[in-house]
Amino acid sequence: MNGHFEMVEVDTNGNEITIYKSNKPYNSQTPQHWHPVIDAGHNGNKLDGRIMDNSLDYEDPQWDGYTLWHARLRMKILQTGSCIGCSTTASWKVAYFDLTPSNKLPLNIPTDIVLTKVQ
């Protein structure tokens, strides 16, 4: 499985505001969009794979000398909506691999959260 991610905030009126998304142009010089930044496989209720956090503006001079690296993504369904009144929840954990060089960009995406499906 592969795909993209979005960070969305819901305001007090219920409007969704996109904070950032991975499906965007590679840089300011080209309209070509990123290939899928999530590449993972699933086994039952678990998803394991790689994720590339391209949410930062890596063209910004403050990131000179840093490199964009893949991180490990682990997602697991914790609870299904099979019980009355229960929402489906999943854990989302992201971390760099042990052998990632020190010049990696910092992770900007959430690294340890529980997602809840909204009905």
Coordinates of N, CA and C in Angstrom, one line a residue:
M1 N 0.8 -1.2 0.0 CA 0.0 0.0 0.0 C 0.9 1.2 0.0
N2 N 0.4 2.3 -0.7 CA 1.2 3.5 -0.6 C 0.2 4.7 -0.7
G3 N 0.7 5.8 -0.3 CA -0.2 7.0 -0.3 C 0.4 8.2 0.2
H4 N -0.4 9.2 0.6 CA 0.0 10.5 1.1 C -0.7 10.7 2.5
F5 N -0.3 11.8 3.1 CA -0.9 12.2 4.4 C -1.3 13.7 4.4
E6 N -2.2 14.1 5.3 CA -2.5 15.5 5.5 C -2.7 15.7 7.0
M7 N -2.3 16.9 7.4 CA -2.6 17.4 8.7 C -3.7 18.4 8.6
V8 N -4.9 18.1 9.3 CA -6.1 18.9 9.2 C -6.5 19.3 10.6
E9 N -6.9 20.5 10.7 CA -7.4 21.1 12.0 C -8.8 21.4 11.8
V10 N -9.7 21.1 12.8 CA -11.1 21.5 12.7 C -11.3 22.7 13.7
D11 N -11.9 23.8 13.1 CA -12.1 24.9 13.9 C -13.4 24.8 14.8
T12 N -13.7 25.8 15.6 CA -14.9 25.7 16.4 C -16.2 25.6 15.7
N13 N -16.2 26.0 14.4 CA -17.4 25.9 13.6 C -17.5 24.6 12.8
G14 N -16.5 23.7 13.0 CA -16.5 22.4 12.3 C -15.8 22.5 10.9
N15 N -15.2 23.6 10.6 CA -14.6 23.7 9.3 C -13.2 23.1 9.3
E16 N -12.8 22.3 8.3 CA -11.5 21.7 8.2 C -10.5 22.7 7.6
I17 N -9.4 22.8 8.2 CA -8.3 23.7 7.7 C -7.1 22.8 7.5
T18 N -6.6 22.8 6.2 CA -5.4 22.0 6.0 C -4.1 22.7 6.4
I19 N -3.4 22.1 7.3 CA -2.2 22.7 7.8 C -1.0 22.4 6.9
Y20 N -0.9 21.1 6.4 CA 0.1 20.7 5.4 C -0.4 19.4 4.8
K21 N 0.1 19.1 3.6 CA -0.1 17.8 3.0 C 1.1 17.4 2.2
S22 N 1.2 16.1 2.1 CA 2.4 15.5 1.4 C 2.3 15.5 -0.1
N23 N 1.0 15.5 -0.6 CA 0.8 15.5 -2.1 C 0.9 17.0 -2.6
K24 N 2.1 17.4 -2.8 CA 2.4 18.8 -3.2 C 3.5 18.8 -4.2
P25 N 3.8 20.0 -4.9 CA 4.9 20.0 -5.8 C 6.2 19.7 -5.1
Y26 N 7.2 19.1 -5.9 CA 8.5 18.8 -5.3 C 9.2 20.1 -4.8
N27 N 9.1 21.1 -5.5 CA 9.7 22.4 -5.1 C 9.1 23.6 -5.8
S28 N 9.5 24.7 -5.6 CA 9.0 25.9 -6.2 C 9.3 26.1 -7.7
Q29 N 10.2 25.2 -8.2 CA 10.6 25.3 -9.6 C 9.8 24.4 -10.6
T30 N 9.1 23.5 -10.0 CA 8.4 22.5 -10.9 C 7.0 22.2 -10.4
P31 N 6.1 21.9 -11.3 CA 4.7 21.6 -10.9 C 4.6 20.1 -10.6
Q32 N 5.6 19.3 -10.9 CA 5.6 17.8 -10.6 C 5.4 17.5 -9.1
H33 N 4.4 16.7 -8.8 CA 4.1 16.4 -7.4 C 4.9 15.2 -6.9
W34 N 5.0 15.1 -5.6 CA 5.7 14.1 -4.9 C 5.1 12.7 -5.2
H35 N 5.9 11.7 -5.3 CA 5.5 10.3 -5.4 C 4.8 10.0 -4.0
P36 N 4.1 8.9 -3.9 CA 3.5 8.6 -2.6 C 4.6 8.5 -1.5
V37 N 4.4 9.2 -0.4 CA 5.5 9.2 0.6 C 5.3 8.1 1.7
I38 N 4.2 7.4 1.6 CA 4.0 6.3 2.5 C 4.1 5.0 1.7
D39 N 4.9 4.0 2.1 CA 5.0 2.8 1.4 C 5.0 1.7 2.5
A40 N 3.9 0.9 2.6 CA 3.8 0.0 3.7 C 3.0 -1.2 3.3
G41 N 3.1 -2.2 4.1 CA 2.3 -3.4 3.9 C 1.5 -3.7 5.2
H42 N 0.4 -4.5 5.1 CA -0.4 -4.7 6.2 C -0.5 -6.2 6.5
N43 N -0.7 -6.5 7.8 CA -0.9 -7.9 8.2 C -2.0 -7.9 9.2
G44 N -3.2 -8.2 8.8 CA -4.3 -8.1 9.8 C -4.6 -6.7 10.2
N45 N -4.5 -6.4 11.4 CA -4.8 -5.1 11.9 C -3.5 -4.2 12.1
K46 N -2.4 -4.6 11.5 CA -1.2 -3.8 11.6 C -0.7 -3.4 10.3
L47 N -0.1 -2.2 10.2 CA 0.6 -1.6 9.0 C 2.0 -1.3 9.4
D48 N 2.9 -1.8 8.6 CA 4.4 -1.4 8.9 C 5.0 -1.0 7.5
G49 N 5.8 0.1 7.6 CA 6.4 0.5 6.4 C 7.3 1.7 6.6
R50 N 7.4 2.5 5.5 CA 8.2 3.7 5.6 C 7.4 4.9 5.3
I51 N 7.8 6.1 5.8 CA 7.1 7.3 5.6 C 8.2 8.4 5.4
M52 N 8.0 9.3 4.4 CA 8.9 10.4 4.2 C 8.2 11.7 4.6
D53 N 8.7 12.4 5.6 CA 8.0 13.6 6.1 C 8.5 14.8 5.3
N54 N 7.7 15.1 4.3 CA 8.0 16.2 3.4 C 7.2 17.5 3.8
S55 N 6.7 17.5 5.0 CA 5.8 18.6 5.5 C 6.5 19.9 5.7
L56 N 7.8 19.9 6.0 CA 8.5 21.1 6.1 C 8.9 21.7 4.8
D57 N 9.2 23.0 4.7 CA 9.6 23.7 3.5 C 11.1 23.4 3.5
Y58 N 11.5 22.3 2.9 CA 13.0 21.9 2.9 C 13.8 22.9 2.0
E59 N 13.2 23.8 1.2 CA 13.9 24.8 0.5 C 14.4 25.9 1.3
D60 N 13.8 26.1 2.5 CA 14.1 27.1 3.4 C 15.6 27.1 3.8
P61 N 16.3 28.2 3.8 CA 17.8 28.2 4.1 C 18.1 27.5 5.5
Q62 N 17.2 27.6 6.4 CA 17.5 27.0 7.8 C 17.7 25.5 7.7
W63 N 17.3 24.8 6.6 CA 17.5 23.4 6.5 C 18.7 23.0 5.6
D64 N 19.5 24.0 5.2 CA 20.7 23.7 4.4 C 21.5 22.7 5.2
G65 N 22.1 21.7 4.5 CA 22.9 20.7 5.2 C 22.1 19.5 5.7
Y66 N 20.8 19.6 5.7 CA 20.0 18.5 6.2 C 19.5 17.7 5.0
T67 N 19.2 16.4 5.3 CA 18.8 15.5 4.2 C 17.4 14.9 4.6
L68 N 16.5 14.8 3.6 CA 15.2 14.1 3.8 C 15.4 12.6 3.8
W69 N 15.0 12.0 4.9 CA 15.2 10.5 5.0 C 13.8 9.8 5.3
H70 N 13.8 8.6 4.9 CA 12.6 7.8 5.3 C 12.6 7.5 6.8
A71 N 11.5 7.4 7.4 CA 11.3 7.0 8.8 C 10.4 5.8 8.8
R72 N 10.4 5.1 9.9 CA 9.6 3.9 10.1 C 8.2 4.3 10.5
L73 N 7.2 3.8 9.9 CA 5.8 4.0 10.3 C 5.2 2.7 10.8
R74 N 4.5 2.8 11.9 CA 3.8 1.6 12.4 C 2.4 2.1 12.8
M75 N 1.4 1.4 12.3 CA 0.0 1.8 12.6 C -0.7 0.5 12.9
K76 N -1.6 0.6 14.0 CA -2.3 -0.6 14.4 C -3.7 -0.2 14.8
I77 N -4.6 -1.0 14.4 CA -6.0 -0.8 14.8 C -6.1 -1.3 16.2
L78 N -6.5 -0.4 17.1 CA -6.6 -0.8 18.5 C -8.0 -1.3 18.9
Q79 N -9.0 -0.6 18.3 CA -10.4 -1.0 18.6 C -11.3 -0.8 17.4
T80 N -12.1 -1.7 17.1 CA -13.0 -1.6 16.0 C -14.3 -1.0 16.5
G81 N -15.1 -0.6 15.6 CA -16.5 -0.1 15.9 C -17.5 -1.1 16.1
S82 N -17.1 -2.4 16.5 CA -18.0 -3.5 16.6 C -18.8 -3.4 17.9
C83 N -18.4 -2.6 18.9 CA -19.2 -2.5 20.1 C -20.1 -1.3 19.9
I84 N -21.2 -1.3 20.6 CA -22.2 -0.2 20.5 C -21.6 1.1 21.0
G85 N -21.7 2.1 20.2 CA -21.2 3.4 20.6 C -19.7 3.6 20.6
C86 N -18.9 2.6 20.1 CA -17.5 2.7 20.1 C -17.0 3.2 18.7
S87 N -16.0 4.0 18.7 CA -15.4 4.4 17.4 C -14.2 3.6 17.2
T88 N -13.8 3.4 15.9 CA -12.6 2.7 15.6 C -11.4 3.6 15.9
T89 N -10.4 3.1 16.6 CA -9.2 3.8 16.9 C -8.0 3.1 16.4
A90 N -6.9 3.8 16.1 CA -5.7 3.2 15.7 C -4.5 4.0 16.3
S91 N -3.4 3.3 16.5 CA -2.2 4.0 17.0 C -1.3 4.3 15.7
W92 N -0.6 5.4 15.8 CA 0.2 5.9 14.7 C 1.6 6.2 15.3
K93 N 2.6 5.5 15.0 CA 3.9 5.7 15.6 C 5.0 5.9 14.4
V94 N 5.7 7.0 14.5 CA 6.8 7.2 13.5 C 8.1 7.5 14.2
A95 N 9.2 6.9 13.7 CA 10.5 7.2 14.3 C 11.5 6.9 13.2
Y96 N 12.7 7.6 13.3 CA 13.7 7.3 12.4 C 14.3 5.9 12.7
F97 N 14.8 5.3 11.7 CA 15.5 4.0 11.9 C 16.8 4.2 12.6
D98 N 17.3 3.2 13.2 CA 18.6 3.3 14.0 C 19.8 3.7 13.2
L99 N 19.8 3.4 12.0 CA 21.0 3.7 11.1 C 20.8 5.0 10.3
T100 N 20.0 5.9 10.7 CA 19.7 7.2 10.0 C 20.9 8.2 10.3
P101 N 21.5 8.8 9.3 CA 22.5 9.7 9.6 C 22.1 10.9 10.4
S102 N 23.0 11.6 11.0 CA 22.7 12.7 11.9 C 22.2 14.0 11.2
N103 N 22.4 14.0 9.9 CA 22.0 15.2 9.2 C 20.5 15.1 8.7
K104 N 19.7 14.3 9.3 CA 18.3 14.1 8.8 C 17.5 15.3 9.3
L105 N 16.5 15.7 8.5 CA 15.6 16.7 8.9 C 14.8 16.3 10.1
P106 N 14.4 17.2 11.0 CA 13.6 16.8 12.1 C 12.2 16.3 11.6
L107 N 11.6 15.4 12.4 CA 10.2 15.0 12.0 C 9.2 16.1 12.5
N108 N 8.4 16.5 11.6 CA 7.4 17.5 11.8 C 6.0 16.9 12.0
I109 N 5.8 15.7 11.4 CA 4.5 15.1 11.5 C 4.4 14.4 12.9
P110 N 3.1 14.2 13.3 CA 3.0 13.5 14.6 C 3.7 12.2 14.7
T111 N 4.3 11.9 15.8 CA 5.1 10.6 15.9 C 4.5 9.6 16.8
D112 N 3.6 9.9 17.7 CA 3.0 9.0 18.6 C 1.6 9.5 19.0
I113 N 0.6 9.1 18.2 CA -0.8 9.5 18.5 C -1.8 8.4 18.4
V114 N -3.0 8.6 18.9 CA -4.1 7.7 18.7 C -5.1 8.4 17.8
L115 N -5.5 7.8 16.7 CA -6.4 8.3 15.7 C -7.8 7.7 16.0
T116 N -8.8 8.5 16.0 CA -10.2 8.1 16.2 C -11.0 8.4 15.0
K117 N -11.7 7.4 14.4 CA -12.5 7.6 13.3 C -13.8 8.4 13.7
V118 N -14.0 9.4 12.9 CA -15.2 10.3 13.1 C -16.4 9.7 12.3
Q119 N -17.5 9.5 13.0 CA -18.6 9.0 12.3 C -19.2 9.9 11.3

